Coordinates of C-alpha atoms in Angstrom, one line a residue:
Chain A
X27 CA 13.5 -5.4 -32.1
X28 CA 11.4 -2.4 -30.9
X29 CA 10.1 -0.9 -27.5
X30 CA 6.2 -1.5 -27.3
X31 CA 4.8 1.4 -24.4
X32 CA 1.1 0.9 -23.7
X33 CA -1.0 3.0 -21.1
X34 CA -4.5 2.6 -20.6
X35 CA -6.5 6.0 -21.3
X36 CA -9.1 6.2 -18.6
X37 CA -11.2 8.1 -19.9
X38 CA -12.0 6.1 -22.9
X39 CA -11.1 3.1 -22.4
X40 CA -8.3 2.9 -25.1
X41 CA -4.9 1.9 -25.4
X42 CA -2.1 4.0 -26.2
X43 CA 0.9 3.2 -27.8
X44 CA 4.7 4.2 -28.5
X45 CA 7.6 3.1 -30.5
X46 CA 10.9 3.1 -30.5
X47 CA 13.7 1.5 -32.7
X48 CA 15.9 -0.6 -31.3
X49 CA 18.3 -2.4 -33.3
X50 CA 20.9 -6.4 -32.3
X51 CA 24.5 -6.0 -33.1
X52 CA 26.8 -3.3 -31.2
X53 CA 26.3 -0.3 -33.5
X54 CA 24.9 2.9 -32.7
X55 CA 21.7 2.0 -31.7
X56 CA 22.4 -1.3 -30.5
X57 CA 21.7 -3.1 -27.1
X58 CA 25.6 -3.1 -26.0
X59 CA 25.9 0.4 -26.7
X60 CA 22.8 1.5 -24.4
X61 CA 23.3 -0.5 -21.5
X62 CA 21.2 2.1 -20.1
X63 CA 18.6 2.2 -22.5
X64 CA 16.1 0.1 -20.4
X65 CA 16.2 2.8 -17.3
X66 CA 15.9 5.8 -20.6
X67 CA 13.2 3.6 -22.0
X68 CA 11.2 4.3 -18.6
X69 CA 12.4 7.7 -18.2
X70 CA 11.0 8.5 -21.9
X71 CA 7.8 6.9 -21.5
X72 CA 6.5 7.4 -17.7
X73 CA 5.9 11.3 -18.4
X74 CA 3.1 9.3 -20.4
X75 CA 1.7 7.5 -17.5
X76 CA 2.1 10.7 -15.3
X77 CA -0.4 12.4 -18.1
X78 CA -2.7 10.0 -16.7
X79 CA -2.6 10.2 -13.5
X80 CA -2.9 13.9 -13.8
X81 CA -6.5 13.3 -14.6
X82 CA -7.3 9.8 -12.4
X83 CA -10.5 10.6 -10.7
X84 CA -10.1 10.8 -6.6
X85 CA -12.6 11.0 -4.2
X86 CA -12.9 11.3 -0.4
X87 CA -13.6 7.6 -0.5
X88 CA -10.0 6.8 -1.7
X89 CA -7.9 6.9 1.6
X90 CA -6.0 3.6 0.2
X91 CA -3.8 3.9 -3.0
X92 CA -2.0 0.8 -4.6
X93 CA 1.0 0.6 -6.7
X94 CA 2.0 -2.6 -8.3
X95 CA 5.2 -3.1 -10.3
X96 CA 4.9 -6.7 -11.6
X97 CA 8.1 -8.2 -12.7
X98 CA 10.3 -6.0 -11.0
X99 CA 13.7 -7.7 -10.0
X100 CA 15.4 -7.5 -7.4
X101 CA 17.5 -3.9 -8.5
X102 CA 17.4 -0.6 -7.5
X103 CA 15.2 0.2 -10.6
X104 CA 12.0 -1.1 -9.6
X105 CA 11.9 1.7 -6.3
X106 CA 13.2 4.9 -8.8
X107 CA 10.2 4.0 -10.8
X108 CA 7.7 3.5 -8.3
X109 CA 8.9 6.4 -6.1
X110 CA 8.6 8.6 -9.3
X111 CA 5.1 7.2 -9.5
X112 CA 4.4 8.3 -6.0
X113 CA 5.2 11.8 -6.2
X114 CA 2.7 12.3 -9.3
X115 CA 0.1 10.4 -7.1
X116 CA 0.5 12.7 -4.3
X117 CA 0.7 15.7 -6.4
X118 CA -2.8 14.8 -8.0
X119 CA -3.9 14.1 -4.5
X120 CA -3.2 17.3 -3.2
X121 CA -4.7 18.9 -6.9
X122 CA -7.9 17.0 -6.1
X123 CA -8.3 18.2 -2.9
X124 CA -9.1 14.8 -1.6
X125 CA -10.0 14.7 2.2
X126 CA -7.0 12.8 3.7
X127 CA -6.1 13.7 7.2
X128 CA -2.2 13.6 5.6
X129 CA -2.2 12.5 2.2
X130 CA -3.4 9.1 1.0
X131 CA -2.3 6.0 2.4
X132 CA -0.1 4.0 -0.3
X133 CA 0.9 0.6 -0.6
X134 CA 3.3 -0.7 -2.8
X135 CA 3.7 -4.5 -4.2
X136 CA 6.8 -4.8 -5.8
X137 CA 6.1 -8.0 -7.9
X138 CA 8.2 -11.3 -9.0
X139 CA 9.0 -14.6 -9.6
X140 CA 9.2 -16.7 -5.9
X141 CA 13.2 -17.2 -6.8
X142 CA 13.8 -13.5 -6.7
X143 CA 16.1 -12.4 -4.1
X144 CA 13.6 -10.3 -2.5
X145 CA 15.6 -9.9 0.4
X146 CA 18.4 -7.5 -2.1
X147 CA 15.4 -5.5 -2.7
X148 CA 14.1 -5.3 0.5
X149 CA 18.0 -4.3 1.3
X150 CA 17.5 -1.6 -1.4
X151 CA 14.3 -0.4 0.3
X152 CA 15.4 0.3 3.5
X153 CA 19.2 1.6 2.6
X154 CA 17.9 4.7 0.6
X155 CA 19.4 8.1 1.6
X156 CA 17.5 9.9 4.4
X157 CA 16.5 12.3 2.1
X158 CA 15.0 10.6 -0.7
X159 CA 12.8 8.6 1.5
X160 CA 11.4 12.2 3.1
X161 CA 10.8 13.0 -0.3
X162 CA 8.6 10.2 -1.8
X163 CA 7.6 10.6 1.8
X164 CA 6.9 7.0 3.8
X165 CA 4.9 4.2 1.8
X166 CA 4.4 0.8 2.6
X167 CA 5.5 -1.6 0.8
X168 CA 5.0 -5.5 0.4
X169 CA 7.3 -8.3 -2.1
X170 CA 4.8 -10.6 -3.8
X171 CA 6.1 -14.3 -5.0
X172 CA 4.3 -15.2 -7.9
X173 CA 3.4 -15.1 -11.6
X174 CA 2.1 -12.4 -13.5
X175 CA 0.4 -14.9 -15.3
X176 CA -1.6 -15.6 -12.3
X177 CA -3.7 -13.7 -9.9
X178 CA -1.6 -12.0 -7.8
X179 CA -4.0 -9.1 -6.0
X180 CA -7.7 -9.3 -3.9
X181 CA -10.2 -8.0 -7.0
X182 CA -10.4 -4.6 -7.2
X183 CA -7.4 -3.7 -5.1
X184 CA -5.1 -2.0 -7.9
X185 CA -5.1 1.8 -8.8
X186 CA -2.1 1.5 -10.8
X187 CA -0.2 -1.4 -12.1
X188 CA 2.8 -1.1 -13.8
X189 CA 5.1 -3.7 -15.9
X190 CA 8.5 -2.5 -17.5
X191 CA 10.6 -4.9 -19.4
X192 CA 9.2 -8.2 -17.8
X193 CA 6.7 -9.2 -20.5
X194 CA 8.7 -10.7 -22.6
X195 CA 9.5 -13.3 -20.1
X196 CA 6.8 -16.4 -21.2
X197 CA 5.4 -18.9 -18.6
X198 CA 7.2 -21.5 -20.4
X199 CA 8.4 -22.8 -23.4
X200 CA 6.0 -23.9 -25.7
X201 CA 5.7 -27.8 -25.7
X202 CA 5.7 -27.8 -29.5
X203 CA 9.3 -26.2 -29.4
X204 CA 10.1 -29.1 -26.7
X205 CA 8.7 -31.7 -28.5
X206 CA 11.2 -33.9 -30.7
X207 CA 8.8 -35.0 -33.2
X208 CA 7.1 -31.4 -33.7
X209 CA 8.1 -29.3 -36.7
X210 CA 8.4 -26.2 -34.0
X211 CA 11.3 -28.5 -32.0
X212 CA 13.9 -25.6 -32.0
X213 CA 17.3 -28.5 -31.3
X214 CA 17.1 -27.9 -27.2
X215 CA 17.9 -24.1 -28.1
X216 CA 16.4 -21.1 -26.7
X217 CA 17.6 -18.2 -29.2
X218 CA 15.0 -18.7 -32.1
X219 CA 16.8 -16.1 -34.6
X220 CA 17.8 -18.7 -36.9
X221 CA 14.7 -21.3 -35.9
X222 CA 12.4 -22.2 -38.2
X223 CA 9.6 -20.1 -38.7
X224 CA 7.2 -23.3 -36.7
X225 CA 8.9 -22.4 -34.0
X226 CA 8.8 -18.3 -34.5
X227 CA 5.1 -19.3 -34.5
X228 CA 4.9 -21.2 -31.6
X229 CA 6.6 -18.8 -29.5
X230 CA 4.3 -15.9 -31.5
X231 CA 1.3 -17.7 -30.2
X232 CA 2.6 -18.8 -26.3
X233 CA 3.3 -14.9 -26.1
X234 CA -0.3 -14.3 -26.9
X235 CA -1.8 -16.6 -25.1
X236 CA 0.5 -15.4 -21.9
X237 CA -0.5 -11.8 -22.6
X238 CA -4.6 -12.9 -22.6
X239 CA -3.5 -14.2 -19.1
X240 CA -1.8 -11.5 -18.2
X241 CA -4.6 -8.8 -19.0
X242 CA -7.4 -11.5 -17.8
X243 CA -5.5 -11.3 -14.0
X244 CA -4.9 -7.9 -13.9
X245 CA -8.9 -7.0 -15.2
X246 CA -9.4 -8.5 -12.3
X247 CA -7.4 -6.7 -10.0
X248 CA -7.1 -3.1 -11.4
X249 CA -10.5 -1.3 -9.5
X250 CA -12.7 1.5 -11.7
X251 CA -10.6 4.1 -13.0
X252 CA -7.0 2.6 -12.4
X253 CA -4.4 2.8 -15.0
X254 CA -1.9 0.0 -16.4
X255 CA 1.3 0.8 -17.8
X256 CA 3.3 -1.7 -19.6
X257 CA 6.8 -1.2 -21.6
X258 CA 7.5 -4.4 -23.3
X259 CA 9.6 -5.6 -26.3
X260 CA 7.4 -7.3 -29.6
X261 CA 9.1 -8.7 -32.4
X262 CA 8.8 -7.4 -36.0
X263 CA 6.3 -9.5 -38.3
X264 CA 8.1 -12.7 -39.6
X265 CA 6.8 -11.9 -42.9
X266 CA 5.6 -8.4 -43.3
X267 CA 8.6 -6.9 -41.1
X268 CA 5.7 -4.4 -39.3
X269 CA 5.7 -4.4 -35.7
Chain B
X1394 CA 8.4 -16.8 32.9
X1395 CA 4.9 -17.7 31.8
X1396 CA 3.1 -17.2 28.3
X1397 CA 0.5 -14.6 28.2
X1398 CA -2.5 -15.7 25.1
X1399 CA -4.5 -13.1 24.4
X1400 CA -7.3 -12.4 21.8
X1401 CA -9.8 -10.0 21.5
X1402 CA -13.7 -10.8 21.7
X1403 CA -15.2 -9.6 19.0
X1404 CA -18.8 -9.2 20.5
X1405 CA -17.6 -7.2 23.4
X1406 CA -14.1 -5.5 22.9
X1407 CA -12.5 -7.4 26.0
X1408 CA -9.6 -9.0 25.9
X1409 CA -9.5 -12.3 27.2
X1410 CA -6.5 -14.0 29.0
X1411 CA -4.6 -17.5 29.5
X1412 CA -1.9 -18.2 31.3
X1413 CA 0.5 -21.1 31.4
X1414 CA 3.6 -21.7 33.8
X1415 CA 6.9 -21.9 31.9
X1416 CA 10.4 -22.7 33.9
X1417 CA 13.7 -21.6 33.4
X1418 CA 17.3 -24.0 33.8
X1419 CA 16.7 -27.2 32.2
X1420 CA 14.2 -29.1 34.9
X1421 CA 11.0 -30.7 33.7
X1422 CA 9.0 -27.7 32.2
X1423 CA 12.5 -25.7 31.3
X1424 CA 12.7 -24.4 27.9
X1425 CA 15.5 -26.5 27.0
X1426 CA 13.5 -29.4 28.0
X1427 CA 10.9 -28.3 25.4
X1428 CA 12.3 -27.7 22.0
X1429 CA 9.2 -27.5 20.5
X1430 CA 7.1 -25.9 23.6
X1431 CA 6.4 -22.8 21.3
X1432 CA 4.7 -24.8 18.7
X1433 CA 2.7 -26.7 21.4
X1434 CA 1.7 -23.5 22.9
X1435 CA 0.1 -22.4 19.6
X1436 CA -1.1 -25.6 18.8
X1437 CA -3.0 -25.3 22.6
X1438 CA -4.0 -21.4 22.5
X1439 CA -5.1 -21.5 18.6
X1440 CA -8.5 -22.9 19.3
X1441 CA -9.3 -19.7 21.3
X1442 CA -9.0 -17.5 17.8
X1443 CA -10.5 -20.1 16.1
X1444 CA -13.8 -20.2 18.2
X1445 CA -13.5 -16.0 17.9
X1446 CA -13.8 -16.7 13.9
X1447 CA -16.6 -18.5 14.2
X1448 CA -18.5 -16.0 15.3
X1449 CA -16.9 -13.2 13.3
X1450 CA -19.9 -11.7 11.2
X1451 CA -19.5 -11.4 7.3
X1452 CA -21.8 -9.8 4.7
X1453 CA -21.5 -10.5 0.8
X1454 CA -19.4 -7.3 0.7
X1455 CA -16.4 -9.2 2.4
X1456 CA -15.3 -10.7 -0.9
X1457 CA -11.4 -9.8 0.4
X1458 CA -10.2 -11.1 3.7
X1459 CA -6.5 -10.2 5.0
X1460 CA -4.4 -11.8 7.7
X1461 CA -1.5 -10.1 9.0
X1462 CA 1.3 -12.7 10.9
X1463 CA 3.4 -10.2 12.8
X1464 CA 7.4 -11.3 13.1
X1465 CA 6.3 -14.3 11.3
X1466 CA 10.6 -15.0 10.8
X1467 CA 11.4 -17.0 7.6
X1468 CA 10.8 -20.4 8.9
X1469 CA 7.7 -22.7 8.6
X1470 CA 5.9 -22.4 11.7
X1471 CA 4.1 -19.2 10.4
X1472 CA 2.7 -20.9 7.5
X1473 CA 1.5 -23.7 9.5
X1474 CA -0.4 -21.0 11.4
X1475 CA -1.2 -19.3 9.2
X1476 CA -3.0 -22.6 6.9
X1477 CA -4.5 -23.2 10.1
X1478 CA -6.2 -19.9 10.5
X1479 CA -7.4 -20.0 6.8
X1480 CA -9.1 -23.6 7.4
X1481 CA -11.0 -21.3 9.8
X1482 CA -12.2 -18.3 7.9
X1483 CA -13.3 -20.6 4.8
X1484 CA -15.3 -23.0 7.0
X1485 CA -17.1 -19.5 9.0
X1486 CA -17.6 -18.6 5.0
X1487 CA -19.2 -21.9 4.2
X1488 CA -21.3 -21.5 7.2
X1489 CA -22.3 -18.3 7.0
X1490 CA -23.4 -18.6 3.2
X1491 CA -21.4 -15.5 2.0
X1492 CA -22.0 -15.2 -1.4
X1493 CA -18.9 -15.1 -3.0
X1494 CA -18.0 -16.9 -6.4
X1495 CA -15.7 -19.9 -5.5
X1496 CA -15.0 -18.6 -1.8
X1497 CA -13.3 -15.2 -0.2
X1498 CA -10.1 -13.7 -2.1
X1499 CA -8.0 -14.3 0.7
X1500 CA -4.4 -12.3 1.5
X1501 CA -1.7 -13.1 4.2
X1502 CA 0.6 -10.7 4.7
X1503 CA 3.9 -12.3 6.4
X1504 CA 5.6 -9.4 8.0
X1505 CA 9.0 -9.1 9.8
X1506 CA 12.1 -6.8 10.4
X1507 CA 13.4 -6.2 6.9
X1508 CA 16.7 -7.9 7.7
X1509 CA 14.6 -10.9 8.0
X1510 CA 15.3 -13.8 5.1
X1511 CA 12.4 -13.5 3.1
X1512 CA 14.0 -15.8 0.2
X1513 CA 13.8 -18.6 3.0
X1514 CA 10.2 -18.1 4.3
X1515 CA 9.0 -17.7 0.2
X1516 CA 11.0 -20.9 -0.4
X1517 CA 8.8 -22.6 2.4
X1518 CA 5.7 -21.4 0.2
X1519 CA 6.2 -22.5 -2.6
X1520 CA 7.3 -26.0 -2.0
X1521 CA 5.0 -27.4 0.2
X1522 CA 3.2 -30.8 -1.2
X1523 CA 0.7 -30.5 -3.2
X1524 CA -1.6 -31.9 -1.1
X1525 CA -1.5 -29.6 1.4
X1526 CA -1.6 -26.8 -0.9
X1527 CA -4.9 -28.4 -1.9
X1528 CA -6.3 -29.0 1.6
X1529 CA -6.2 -25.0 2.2
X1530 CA -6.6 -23.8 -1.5
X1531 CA -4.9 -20.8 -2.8
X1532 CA -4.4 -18.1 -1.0
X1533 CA -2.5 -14.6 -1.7
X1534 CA 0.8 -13.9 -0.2
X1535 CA 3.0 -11.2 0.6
X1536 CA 6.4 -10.3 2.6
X1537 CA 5.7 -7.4 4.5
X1538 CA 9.0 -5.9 5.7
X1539 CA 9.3 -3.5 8.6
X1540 CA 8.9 -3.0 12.2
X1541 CA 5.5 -4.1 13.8
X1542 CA 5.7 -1.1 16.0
X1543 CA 5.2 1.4 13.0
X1544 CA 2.1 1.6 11.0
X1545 CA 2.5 -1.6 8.1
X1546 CA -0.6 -1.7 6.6
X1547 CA -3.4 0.4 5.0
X1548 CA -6.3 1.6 7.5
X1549 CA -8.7 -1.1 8.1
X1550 CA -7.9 -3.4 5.8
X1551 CA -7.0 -6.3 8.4
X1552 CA -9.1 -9.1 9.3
X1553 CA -7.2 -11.3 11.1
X1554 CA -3.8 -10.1 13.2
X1555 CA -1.8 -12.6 15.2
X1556 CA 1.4 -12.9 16.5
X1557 CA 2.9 -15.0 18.2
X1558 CA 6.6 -15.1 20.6
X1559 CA 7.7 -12.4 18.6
X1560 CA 6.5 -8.9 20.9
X1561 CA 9.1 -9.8 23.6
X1562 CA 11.6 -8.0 21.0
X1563 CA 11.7 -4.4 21.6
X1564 CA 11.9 -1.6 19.7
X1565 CA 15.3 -0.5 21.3
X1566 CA 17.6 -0.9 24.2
X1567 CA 16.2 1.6 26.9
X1568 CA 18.4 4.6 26.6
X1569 CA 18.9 4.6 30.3
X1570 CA 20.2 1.1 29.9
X1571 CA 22.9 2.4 27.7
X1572 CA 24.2 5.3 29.6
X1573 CA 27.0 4.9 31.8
X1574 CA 25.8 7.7 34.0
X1575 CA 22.6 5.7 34.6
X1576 CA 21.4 3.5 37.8
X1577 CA 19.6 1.5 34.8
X1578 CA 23.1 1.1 33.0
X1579 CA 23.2 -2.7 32.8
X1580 CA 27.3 -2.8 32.0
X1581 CA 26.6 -3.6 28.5
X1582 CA 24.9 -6.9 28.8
X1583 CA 21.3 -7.9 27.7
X1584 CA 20.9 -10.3 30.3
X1585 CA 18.8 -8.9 33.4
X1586 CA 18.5 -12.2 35.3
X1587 CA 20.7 -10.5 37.8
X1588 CA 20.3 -6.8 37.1
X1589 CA 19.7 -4.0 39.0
X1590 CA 15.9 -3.2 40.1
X1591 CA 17.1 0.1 38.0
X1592 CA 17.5 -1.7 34.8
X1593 CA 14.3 -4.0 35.2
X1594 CA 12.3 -1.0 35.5
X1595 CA 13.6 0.7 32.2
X1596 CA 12.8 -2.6 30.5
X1597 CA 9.2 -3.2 31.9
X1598 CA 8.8 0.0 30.9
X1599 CA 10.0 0.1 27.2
X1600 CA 8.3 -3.0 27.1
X1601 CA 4.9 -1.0 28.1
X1602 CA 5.2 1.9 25.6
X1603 CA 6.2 -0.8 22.5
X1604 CA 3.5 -2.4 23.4
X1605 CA 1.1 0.6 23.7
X1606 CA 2.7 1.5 20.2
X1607 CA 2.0 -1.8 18.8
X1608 CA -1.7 -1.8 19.8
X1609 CA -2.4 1.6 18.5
X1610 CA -0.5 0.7 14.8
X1611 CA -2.6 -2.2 15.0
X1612 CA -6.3 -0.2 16.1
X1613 CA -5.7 1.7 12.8
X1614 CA -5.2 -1.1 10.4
X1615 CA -7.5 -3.9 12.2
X1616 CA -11.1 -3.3 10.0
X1617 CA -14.9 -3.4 12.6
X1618 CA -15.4 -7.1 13.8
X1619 CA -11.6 -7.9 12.9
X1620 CA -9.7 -9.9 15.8
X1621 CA -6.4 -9.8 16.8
X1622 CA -4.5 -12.8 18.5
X1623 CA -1.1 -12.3 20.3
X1624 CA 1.0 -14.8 22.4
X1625 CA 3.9 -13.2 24.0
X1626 CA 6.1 -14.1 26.9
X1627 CA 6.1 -12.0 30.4
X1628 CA 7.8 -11.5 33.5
X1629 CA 6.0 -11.8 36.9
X1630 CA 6.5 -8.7 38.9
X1631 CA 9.8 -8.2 40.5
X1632 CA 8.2 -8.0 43.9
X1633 CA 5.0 -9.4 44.3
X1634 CA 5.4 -12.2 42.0
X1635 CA 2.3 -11.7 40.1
X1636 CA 1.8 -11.7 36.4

């Protein structure tokens, strides 16, 4: 298993990306012993998307800036990420010199599933200590029900999206792995591990065919200029072992 | 108590007015006597906005259109509203030949106190039939926690605002009506049927600066040409008996 970090370079056009081993099991590097290692995942990787937002091109123009954390649960997590997102947004506001009678104004979607308990996160939102919300200082913020799969956002709405650890949650099981007579029919199991390598495949190509959708939606939505960040876990190669 | 429906004309910035006698106890226009009157009261007042968005003017650069229900609470009336509205704006896009590629990207925002249940109202959403789903296509949805008296949204972004029996909450309890030393203490009831002309006063005048606050949030986030539709409950004047 390995950590797949991807940030769009604005500049060019070009994709960035980071890795980091992860191994199963409960050794040293395993999943059991870093039950944090999700929130030091982000905490490793967003100084990357801060690089990029250091150099995000502002104008008068841009009164309205929009955050979107797709996939973000109902924690705590979702609002430390986005808040740390916020400060680096102000800060290049203020470096830009960008006419704003008191900074820009932001709005954040926190993004997920319509069976999320939105209303913990909303409890979240509006329970932080006094002083942390004077520090991000006051945003607005909106929960969006839905699929990341789907279109979520007006076109052209988006300055940065954001995705950590949610990508690796498909649109559904591939209907080769559910069907009986299909070689991919993984038994009614979800753990693929010891499946057949049909199976491995079949999941391979759902993910690929979810991630198309994915970055088709989000093409749509992301306006000139905006950044997307996405930590996600890939398998190795069946066959070759390379990631 | 009568109902007070308002909506703005777009063509000359006046606010137009209806008014419709509503009784208290349980006699034969008494609230109890009419379960439903609040849903017939929209049903009755609605047409007003929706001959206001027939003449709203749209260019080919209003791909995005955003409707705002203020303390929409978490059951289905607001998206009954709200389906109704939409029905509007799509036909006024059809007829004014907007050229947009399969119709406008359209947004509601569903907004209410953030102790509100969300989880319910998304539930409502997402599990209406098909058919009706169908009947007012997709459309782009968010929860919009907060207080309608604060600033929600981004500046002009807002086509369409409504809101309907919700702006008879306020804000707060008058301070006056909370101190003891106060001719407006009301003895620590919320019930004013029999109150002091002290404690009416403080009310109708709370009531008068959240209102005041209301329409200036709103005057900042409503776009040119946007309209903005409220139905709220008032008291006739304690001594002349006027609305």
């Amino acid at each position: 298993m390995g950590q797949d970090t991807t940030s769009s370079d604005p500049s060019t056009g070009k994709l960035d990306f980071m890795f980091s081993g992860m191994t199963g099991g409960d050794g040293e590097n395993s999943d059991a012993q870093n039950s944090t290692w999700q929130a030091r995942m982000v905490a490793m990787t967003l100084p990357k998307l801060f690089e990029d937002i250091k150099s995000m091109s502002l104008t008068d123009r841009d009164q309205v800036f929009r955050i979107a954390d797709l996939g973000c649960s109902s924690g705590p997590n979702t609002i430390r990420n986005v808040e740390a997102v916020i400060e680096q947004v102000r800060a290049r506001y203020k470096e830009a010199e960008v006419d704003t009678s008191s900074g820009p104004e932001i709005q954040v979607y926190f993004q997920d599933l319509p069976n999320t308990d939105f209303n913990t996160l909303i409890k979240f939102l509006f329970s932080q200590p006094r002083s942390d919300e004077e520090k991000v200082q006051k945003y607005m913020s909106a929960a969006v029900p839905g699929s990341f799969y789907d279109r979520l956002f007006p076109k052209s709405t988006i300055n940065i999206a954001l995705s950590t650890f949610a990508l690796h949650w498909l649109s559904e099981i591939p209907a080769a792995v559910r069907d009986k007579a299909s070689p991919a029919y993984n038994g009614g199991n979800t753990q693929i591990k010891r499946s057949s390598l049909a199976t491995k495949e079949a999941f391979a190509e759902q993910a690929k065919r979810d991630l198309d959708r994915f970055l088709a939606a989000r093409a749509h939505e992301i306006g000139p200029g905006g950044l997307l960040f996405m930590i996600f876990l890939i398998r190795p190669d069946e066959q070759s072992g390379r990631l």
